[in-house]
XYZ file of C-alpha atoms in Angstrom:
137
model
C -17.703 9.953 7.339
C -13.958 9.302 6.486
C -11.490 11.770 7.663
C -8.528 12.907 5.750
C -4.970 12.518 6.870
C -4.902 16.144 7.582
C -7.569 15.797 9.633
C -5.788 13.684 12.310
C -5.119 10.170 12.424
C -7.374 6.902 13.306
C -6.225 4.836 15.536
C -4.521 1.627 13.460
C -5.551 -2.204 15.412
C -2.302 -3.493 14.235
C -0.467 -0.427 14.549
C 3.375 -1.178 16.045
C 3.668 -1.977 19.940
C 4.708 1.545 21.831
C 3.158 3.931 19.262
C 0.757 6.396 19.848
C -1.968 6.321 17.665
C -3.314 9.615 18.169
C 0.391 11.121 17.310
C 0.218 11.629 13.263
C 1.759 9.091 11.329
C 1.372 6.375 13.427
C -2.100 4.615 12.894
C -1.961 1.945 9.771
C -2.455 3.004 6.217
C -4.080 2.028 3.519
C -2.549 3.009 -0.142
C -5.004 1.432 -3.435
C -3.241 2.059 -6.945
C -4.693 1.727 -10.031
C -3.790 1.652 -13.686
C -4.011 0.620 -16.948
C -1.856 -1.005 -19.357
C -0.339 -0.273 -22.536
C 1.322 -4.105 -22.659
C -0.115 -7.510 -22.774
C -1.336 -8.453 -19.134
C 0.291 -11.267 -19.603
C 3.580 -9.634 -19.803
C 2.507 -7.261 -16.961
C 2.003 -10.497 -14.687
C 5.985 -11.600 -15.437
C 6.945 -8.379 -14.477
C 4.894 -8.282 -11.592
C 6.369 -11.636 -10.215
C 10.071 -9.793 -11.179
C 9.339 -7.031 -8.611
C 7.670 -8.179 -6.148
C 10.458 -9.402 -3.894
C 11.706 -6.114 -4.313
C 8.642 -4.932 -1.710
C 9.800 -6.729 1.359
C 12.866 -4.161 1.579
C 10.210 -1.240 2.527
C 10.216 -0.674 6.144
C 7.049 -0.822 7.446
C 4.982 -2.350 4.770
C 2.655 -5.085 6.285
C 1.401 -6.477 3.007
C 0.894 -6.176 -0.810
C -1.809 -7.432 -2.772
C -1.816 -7.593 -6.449
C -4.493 -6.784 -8.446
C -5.820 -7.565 -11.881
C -9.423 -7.394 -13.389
C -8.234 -8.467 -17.447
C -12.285 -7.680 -18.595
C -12.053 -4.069 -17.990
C -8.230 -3.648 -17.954
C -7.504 -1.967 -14.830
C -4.651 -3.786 -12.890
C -2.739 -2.658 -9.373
C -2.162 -2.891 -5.569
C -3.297 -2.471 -2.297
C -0.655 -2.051 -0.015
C -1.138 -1.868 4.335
C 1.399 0.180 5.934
C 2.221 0.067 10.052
C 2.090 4.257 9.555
C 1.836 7.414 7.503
C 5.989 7.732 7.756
C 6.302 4.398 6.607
C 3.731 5.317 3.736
C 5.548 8.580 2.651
C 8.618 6.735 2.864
C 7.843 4.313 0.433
C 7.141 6.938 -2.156
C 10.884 7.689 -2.080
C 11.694 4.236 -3.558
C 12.565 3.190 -7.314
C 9.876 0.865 -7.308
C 7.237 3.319 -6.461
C 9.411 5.930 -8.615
C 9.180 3.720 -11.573
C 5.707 2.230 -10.798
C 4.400 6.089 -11.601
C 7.020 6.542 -14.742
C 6.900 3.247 -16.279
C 5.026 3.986 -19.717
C 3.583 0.644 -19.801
C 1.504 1.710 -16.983
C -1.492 4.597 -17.812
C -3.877 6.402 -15.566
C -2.031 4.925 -12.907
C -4.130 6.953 -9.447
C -2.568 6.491 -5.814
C -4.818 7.392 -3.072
C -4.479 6.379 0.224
C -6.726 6.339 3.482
C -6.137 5.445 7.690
C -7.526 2.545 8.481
C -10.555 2.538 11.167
C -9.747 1.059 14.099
C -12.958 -0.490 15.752
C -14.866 -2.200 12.397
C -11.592 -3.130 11.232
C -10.956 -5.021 14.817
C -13.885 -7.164 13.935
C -13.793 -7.456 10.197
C -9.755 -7.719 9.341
C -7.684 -10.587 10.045
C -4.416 -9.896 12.107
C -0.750 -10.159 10.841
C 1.317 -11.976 12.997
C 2.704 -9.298 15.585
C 2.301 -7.081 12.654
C 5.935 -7.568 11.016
C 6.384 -6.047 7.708
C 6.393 -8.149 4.684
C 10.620 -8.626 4.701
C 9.896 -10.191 8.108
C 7.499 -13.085 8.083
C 8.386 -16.264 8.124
């Protein structure tokens, strides 16, 4: 059974050295967005490869992946976050601003989940000290 954020927080296995997990906003988050397009994916994938460096200025983000599935037209992101502040804060940006304004993008749907702990320990790979995107090497 997944809990909501409201519900209190799961503790995050990469979460940032000297936080407390059970403190809200501190585990790891998960954000998954979805959309459609009203362009050719093609041009969607230029723009894509625009942005992106654009990412590594958000404090906090771990990682971005990009995602595309051209057969049934739904395109996107999943993004890991070190917390729920770092998540909000990210919401605040003009790339997330214009990711949810941008008419080339349609049904685009945000939602965004805490990351469990224990199974992740075992199934996830660990980021290196887990530095946000802006830092690795």
């Amino acid at each position: 059974m997944e809990r909501s954020a409201d519900e209190g927080q799961v503790t995050g296995f990469l979460a940032s050295a000297g936080s407390d997990p059970l403190v809200k906003g501190t585990a790891m988050r998960i954000r998954i967005v979805t959309f459609g397009l009203t362009v050719p994916a093609e041009a969607y994938a230029a723009h894509a490869e625009h942005v992106a460096s654009g990412f590594t200025a958000w404090p906090g983000l771990l990682g971005k992946w990009w995602l595309a599935d051209p057969a049934s037209g739904t395109f996107g992101g999943v993004y890991l976050f070190a917390s729920q502040s770092d998540a909000d804060r990210s919401r605040e940006t003009d790339l997330f601003r214009g990711m949810v304004t941008n008419p080339a993008l349609i049904d685009v749907a945000v939602s965004e989940y805490d990351v469990l702990d224990a199974p992740s320990a075992v199934t996830a790979p660990a980021l290196p000290s887990a530095s946000p995107v802006g830092d690795l090497p």
